Each structure stands twice: as structure tokens, then as C-alpha cells.
Short mmCIF file of N, CA and C and ligand atoms in Angstrom, two decimals:
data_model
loop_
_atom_site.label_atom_id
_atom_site.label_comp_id
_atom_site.label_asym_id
_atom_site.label_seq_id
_atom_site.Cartn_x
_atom_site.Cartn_y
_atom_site.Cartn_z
N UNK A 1373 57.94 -39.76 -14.51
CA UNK A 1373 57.24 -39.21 -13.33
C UNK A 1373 58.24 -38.57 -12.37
N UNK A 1374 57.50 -37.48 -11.84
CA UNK A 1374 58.66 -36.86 -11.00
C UNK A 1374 59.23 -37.99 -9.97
N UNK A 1375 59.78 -37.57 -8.82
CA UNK A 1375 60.41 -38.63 -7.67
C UNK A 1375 60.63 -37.47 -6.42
N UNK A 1376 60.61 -36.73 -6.25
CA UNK A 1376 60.62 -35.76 -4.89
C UNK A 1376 59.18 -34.83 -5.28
N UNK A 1377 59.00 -34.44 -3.81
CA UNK A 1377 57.77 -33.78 -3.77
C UNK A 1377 57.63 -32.64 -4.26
N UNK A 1378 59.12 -31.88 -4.27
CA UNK A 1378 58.85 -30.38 -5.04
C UNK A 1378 58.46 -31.01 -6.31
N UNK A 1379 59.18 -31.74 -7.47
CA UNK A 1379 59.13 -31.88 -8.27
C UNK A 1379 57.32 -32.26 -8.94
N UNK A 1380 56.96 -32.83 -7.55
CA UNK A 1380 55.82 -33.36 -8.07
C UNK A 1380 54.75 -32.21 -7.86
N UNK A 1381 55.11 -31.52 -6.78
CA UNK A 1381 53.89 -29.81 -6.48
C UNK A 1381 54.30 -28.91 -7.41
N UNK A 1382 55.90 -28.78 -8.06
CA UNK A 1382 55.90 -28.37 -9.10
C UNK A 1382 54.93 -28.58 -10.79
N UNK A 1383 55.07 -30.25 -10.50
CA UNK A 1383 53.86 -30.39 -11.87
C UNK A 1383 52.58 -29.91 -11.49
N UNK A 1384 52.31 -29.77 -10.55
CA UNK A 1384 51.17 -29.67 -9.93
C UNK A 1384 50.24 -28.05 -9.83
N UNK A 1385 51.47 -27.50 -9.60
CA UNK A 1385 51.66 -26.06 -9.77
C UNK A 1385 51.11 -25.43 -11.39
N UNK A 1386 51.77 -26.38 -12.10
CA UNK A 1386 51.78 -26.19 -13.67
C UNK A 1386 50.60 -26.15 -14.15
N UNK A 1387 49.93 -27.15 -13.84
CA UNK A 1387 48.72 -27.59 -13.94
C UNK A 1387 47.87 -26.67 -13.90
N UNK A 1388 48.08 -26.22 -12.21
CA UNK A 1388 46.84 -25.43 -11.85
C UNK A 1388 46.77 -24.23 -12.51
N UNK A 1389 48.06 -23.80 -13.55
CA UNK A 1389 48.55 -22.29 -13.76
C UNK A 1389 47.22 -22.43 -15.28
N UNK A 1390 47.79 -23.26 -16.04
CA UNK A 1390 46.85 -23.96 -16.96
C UNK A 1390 45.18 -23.48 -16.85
N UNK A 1391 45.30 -24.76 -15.97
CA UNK A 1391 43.47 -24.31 -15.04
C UNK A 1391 43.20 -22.98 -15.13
N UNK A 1392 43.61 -22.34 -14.40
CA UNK A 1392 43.45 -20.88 -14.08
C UNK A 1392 43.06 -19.95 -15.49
N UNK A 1393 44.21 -20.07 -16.31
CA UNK A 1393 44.06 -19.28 -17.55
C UNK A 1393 42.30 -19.89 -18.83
N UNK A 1394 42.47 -21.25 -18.71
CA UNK A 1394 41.55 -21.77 -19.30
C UNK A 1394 39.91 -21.47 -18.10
N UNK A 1395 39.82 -21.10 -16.88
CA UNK A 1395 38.51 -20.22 -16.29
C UNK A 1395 38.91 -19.53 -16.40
N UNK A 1396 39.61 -18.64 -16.80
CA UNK A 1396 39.45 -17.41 -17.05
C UNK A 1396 38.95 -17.08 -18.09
N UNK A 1397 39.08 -17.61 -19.67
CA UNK A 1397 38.42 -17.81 -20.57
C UNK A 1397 36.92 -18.11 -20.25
N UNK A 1398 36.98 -19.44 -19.91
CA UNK A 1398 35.69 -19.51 -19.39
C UNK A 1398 34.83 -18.82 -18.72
N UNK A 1399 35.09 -18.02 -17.81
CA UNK A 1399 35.25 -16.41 -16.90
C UNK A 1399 33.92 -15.44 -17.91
N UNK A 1400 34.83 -15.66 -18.88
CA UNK A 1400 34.69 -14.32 -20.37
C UNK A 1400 33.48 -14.67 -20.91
N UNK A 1401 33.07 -16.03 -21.77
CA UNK A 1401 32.49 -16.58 -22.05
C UNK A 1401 31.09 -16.93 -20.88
N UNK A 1402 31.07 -16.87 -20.07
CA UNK A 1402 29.85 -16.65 -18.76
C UNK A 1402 29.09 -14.96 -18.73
N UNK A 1403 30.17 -14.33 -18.45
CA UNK A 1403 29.82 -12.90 -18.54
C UNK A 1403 29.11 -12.85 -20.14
N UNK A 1404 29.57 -13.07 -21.18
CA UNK A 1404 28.82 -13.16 -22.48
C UNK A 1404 27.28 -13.97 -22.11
N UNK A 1405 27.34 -14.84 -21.85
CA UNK A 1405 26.19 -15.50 -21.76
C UNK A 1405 25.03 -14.61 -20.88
N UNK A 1406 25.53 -13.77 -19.33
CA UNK A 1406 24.64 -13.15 -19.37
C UNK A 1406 24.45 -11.88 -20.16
N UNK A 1407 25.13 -11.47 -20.76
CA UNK A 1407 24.92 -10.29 -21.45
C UNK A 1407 23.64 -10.82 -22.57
N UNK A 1408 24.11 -12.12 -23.10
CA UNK A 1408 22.68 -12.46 -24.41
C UNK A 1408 21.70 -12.85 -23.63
N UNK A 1409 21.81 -13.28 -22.44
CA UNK A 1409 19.92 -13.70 -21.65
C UNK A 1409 19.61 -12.07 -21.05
N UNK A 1410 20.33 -11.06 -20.39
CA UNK A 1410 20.13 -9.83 -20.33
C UNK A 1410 19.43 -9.28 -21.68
N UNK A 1411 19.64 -9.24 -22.81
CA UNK A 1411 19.35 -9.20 -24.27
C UNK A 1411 18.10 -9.42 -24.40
N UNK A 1412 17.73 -10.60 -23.68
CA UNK A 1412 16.59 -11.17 -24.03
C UNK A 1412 15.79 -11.20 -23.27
N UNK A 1413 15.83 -10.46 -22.00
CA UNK A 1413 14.59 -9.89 -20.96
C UNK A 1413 15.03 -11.11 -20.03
N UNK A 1414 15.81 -11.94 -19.96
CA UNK A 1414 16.08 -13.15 -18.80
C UNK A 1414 16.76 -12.30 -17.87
N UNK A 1415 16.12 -11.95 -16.42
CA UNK A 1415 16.79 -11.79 -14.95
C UNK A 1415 17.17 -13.03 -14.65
N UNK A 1416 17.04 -14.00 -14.43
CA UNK A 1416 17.65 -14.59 -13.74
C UNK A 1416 18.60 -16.18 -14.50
N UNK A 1417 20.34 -15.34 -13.87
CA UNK A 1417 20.97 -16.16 -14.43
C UNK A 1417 21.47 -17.86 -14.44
N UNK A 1418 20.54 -17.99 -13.29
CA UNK A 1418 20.56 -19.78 -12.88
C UNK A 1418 19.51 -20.18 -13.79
N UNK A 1419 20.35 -21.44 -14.90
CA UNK A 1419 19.46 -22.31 -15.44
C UNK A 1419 20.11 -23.76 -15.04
N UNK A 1420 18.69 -24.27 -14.23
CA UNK A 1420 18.63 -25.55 -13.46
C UNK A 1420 19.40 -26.93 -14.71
N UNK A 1421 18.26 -27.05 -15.63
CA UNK A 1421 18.37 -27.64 -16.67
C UNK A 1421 19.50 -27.97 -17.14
N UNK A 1422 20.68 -26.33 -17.85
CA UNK A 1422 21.50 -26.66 -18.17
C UNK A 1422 22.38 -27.35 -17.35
N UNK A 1423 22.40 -26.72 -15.87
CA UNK A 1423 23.32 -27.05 -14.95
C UNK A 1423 23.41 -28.74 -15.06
N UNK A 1424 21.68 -29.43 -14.58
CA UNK A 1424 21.99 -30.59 -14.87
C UNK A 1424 22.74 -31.54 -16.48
N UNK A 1425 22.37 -31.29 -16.87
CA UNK A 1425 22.86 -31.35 -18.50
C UNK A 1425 24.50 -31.43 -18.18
N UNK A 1426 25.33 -30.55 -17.56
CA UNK A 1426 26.31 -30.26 -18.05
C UNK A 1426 26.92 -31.60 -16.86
N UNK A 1427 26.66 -31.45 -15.55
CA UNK A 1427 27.05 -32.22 -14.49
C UNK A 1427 27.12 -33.98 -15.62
N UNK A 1428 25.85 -34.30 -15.93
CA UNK A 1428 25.54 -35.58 -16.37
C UNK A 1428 26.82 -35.85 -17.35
N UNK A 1429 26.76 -34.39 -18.16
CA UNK A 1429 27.95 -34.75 -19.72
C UNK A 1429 29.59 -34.80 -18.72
N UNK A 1430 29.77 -33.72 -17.71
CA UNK A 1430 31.32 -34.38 -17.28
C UNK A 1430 31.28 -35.30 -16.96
N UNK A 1431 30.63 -36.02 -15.65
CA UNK A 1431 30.80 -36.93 -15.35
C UNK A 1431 31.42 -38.25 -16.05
N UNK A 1432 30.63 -38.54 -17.78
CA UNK A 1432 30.75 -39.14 -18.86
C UNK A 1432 32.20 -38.88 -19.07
N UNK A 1433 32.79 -37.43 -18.96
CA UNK A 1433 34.15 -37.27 -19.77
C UNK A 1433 34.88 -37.65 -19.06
N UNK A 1434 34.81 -37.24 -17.85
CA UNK A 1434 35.98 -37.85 -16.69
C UNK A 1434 35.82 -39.51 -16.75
N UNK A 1435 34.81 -39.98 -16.67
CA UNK A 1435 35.11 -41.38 -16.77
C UNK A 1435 35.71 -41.54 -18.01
N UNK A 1436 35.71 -41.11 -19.17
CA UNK A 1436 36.45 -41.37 -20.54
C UNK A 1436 37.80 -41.07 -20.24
N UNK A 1437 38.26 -39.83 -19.17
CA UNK A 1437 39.69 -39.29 -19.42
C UNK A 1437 40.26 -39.89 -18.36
N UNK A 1438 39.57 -41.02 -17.75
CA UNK A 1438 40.42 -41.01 -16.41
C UNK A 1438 40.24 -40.36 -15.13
N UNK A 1439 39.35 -39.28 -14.82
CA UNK A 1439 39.53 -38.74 -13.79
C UNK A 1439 37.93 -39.92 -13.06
N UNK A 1440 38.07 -39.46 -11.69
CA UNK A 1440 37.25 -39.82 -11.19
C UNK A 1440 35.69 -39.19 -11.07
N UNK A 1441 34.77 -40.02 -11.33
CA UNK A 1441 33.75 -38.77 -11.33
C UNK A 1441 33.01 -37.97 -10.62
N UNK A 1442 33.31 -38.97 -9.29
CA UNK A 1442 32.35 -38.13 -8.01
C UNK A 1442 33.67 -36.62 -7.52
N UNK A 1443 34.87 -36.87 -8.16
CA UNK A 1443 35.32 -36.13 -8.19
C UNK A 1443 35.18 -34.36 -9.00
N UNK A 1444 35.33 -35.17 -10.06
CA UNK A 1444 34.46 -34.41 -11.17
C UNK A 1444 33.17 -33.11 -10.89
N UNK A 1445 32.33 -34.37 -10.52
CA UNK A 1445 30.81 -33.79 -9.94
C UNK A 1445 31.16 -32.61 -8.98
N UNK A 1446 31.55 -32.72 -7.94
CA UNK A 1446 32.08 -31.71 -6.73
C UNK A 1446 32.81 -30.89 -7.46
N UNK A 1447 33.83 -31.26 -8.59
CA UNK A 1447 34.24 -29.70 -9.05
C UNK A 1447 33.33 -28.69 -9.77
N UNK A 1448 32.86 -29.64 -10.46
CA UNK A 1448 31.94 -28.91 -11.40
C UNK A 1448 30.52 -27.99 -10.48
N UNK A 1449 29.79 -29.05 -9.51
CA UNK A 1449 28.79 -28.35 -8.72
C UNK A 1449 29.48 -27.51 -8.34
N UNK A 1450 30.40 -27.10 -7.48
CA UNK A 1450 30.96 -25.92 -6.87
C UNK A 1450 31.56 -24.46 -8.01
N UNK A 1451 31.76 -25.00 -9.59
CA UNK A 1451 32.33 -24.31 -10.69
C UNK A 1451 31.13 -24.00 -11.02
N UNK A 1452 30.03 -23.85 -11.15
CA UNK A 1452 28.98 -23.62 -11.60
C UNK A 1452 28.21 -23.15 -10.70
N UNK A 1453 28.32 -22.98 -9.37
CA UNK A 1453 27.61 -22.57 -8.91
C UNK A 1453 28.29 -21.06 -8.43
N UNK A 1454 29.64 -21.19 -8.72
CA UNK A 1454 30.25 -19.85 -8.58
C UNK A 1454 29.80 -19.08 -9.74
N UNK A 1455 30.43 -19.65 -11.20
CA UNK A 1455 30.39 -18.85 -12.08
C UNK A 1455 28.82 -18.48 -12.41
N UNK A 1456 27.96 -18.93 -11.48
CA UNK A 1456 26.59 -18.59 -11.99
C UNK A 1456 25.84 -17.33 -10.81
N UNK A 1457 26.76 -17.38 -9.61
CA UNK A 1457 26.48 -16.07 -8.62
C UNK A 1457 27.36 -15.06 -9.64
N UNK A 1458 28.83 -15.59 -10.05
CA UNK A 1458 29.26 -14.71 -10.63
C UNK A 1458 28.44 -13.52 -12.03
N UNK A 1459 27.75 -14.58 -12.64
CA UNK A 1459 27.21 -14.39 -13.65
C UNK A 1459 26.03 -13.10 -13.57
N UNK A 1460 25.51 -13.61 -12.54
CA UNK A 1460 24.19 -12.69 -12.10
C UNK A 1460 24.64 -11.17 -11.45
N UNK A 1461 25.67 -11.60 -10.43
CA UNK A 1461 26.51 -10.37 -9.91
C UNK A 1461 27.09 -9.23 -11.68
N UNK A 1462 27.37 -9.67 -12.45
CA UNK A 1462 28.42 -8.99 -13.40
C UNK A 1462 27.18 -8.43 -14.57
N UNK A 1463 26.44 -9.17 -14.78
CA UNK A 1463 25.90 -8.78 -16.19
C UNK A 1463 24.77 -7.89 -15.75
N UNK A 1464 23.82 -8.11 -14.01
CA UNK A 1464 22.72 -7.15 -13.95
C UNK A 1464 22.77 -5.93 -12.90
C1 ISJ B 1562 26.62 -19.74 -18.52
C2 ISJ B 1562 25.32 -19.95 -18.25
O1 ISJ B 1562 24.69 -19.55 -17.06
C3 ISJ B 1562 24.85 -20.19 -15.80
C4 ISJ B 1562 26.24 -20.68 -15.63
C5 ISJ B 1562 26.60 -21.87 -16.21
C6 ISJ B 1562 28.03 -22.23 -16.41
O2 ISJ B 1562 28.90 -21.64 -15.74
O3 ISJ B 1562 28.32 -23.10 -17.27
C7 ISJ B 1562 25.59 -22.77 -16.63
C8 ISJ B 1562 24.27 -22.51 -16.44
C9 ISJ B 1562 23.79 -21.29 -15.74
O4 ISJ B 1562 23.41 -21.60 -14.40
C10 ISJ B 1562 24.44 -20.60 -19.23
O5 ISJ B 1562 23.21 -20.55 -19.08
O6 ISJ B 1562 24.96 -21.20 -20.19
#
């Protein structure tokens, strides 16, 4: 484990660089998704359902990986609710 604080905002840094590249993928893969409900006569890119679905399944993983989940939850509600203005903004 690091022992000074650069060292430790440095891992930290790392991390987030990580993060970043892996939504960005994810990014790609959203824009696809509305392009196939665009495909299929769907305007509107908020689906309630999945959203819940997906919240319920992290929650589960973070408690499996260690993270916390109300933590979790708040990332994810706020990640989903971007990439889903995003979604609607890009594909119509
Ligand atoms: C990507 C989709 O569209 C929206 C964005 C989601 C996401 O970012 O995971 C999930 C549900 C939808 O609100 C989808 O329907 O799968």
C-alpha cells in the first residue's frame, strides 16, 4: 500500500484513467443501443425496467467485490441517468 498521499492520489489517479477508458467503451455501446431501439420505431430512450434491473444486479456485485453498495447505487443512478440523456441526445 502506498504511505504518502501523492502516492496514494497517484493510485487513485490510475484508477480513474482506467474508469474513464472502460465509459468510454461503454459510451459506444449506449449510442449502439439507441441506434437498434431507433431501428425499431422506439423514441424514447429511458427504459425504467432495465434501469431497475441493472441498479438491483450492481448492488449484488459490489457487495460480492467489496465495494459498498449504497455507494454503488449513487454511482450507478447518476451513470445511467447520464448515459441515458446522453443516449436520447445522440441517436435522435
Ligand atoms: C442502454 C440502454 O438505454 C438506457 C441507458 C441504459 C444504460 O446506460 O445502461 C440503460 C437503460 C436505458 O435507460 C438500454 O436500454 O440498454
Amino acid at each position: 500500500m502506498p504511505h504518502n498521499i501523492e502516492q496514494v492520489r497517484a493510485a487513485i489517479d490510475n484508477i480513474d484513467a482506467q474508469l474513464i477508458s472502460l465509459l468510454a467503451e461503454r459510451q459506444s455501446f449506449v449510442t449502439r443501443a439507441g441506434e437498434v431501439k431507433a431501428g425499431q420505431g422506439i423514441q424514447d430512450a429511458h427504459d425504467p425496467e432495465r434501469v431497475e434491473s441493472i441498479l438491483r444486479a450492481r448492488r449484488e456485485q459490489a457487495l460480492d467485490a467489496g465495494l459498498d453498495p449504497d455507494v454503488a447505487e449513487r454511482i450507478w443512478k447518476e451513470l445511467l441517468a447520464a448515459f441515458t440523456d446522453y443516449e436520447q441526445n445522440a441517436a435522435r
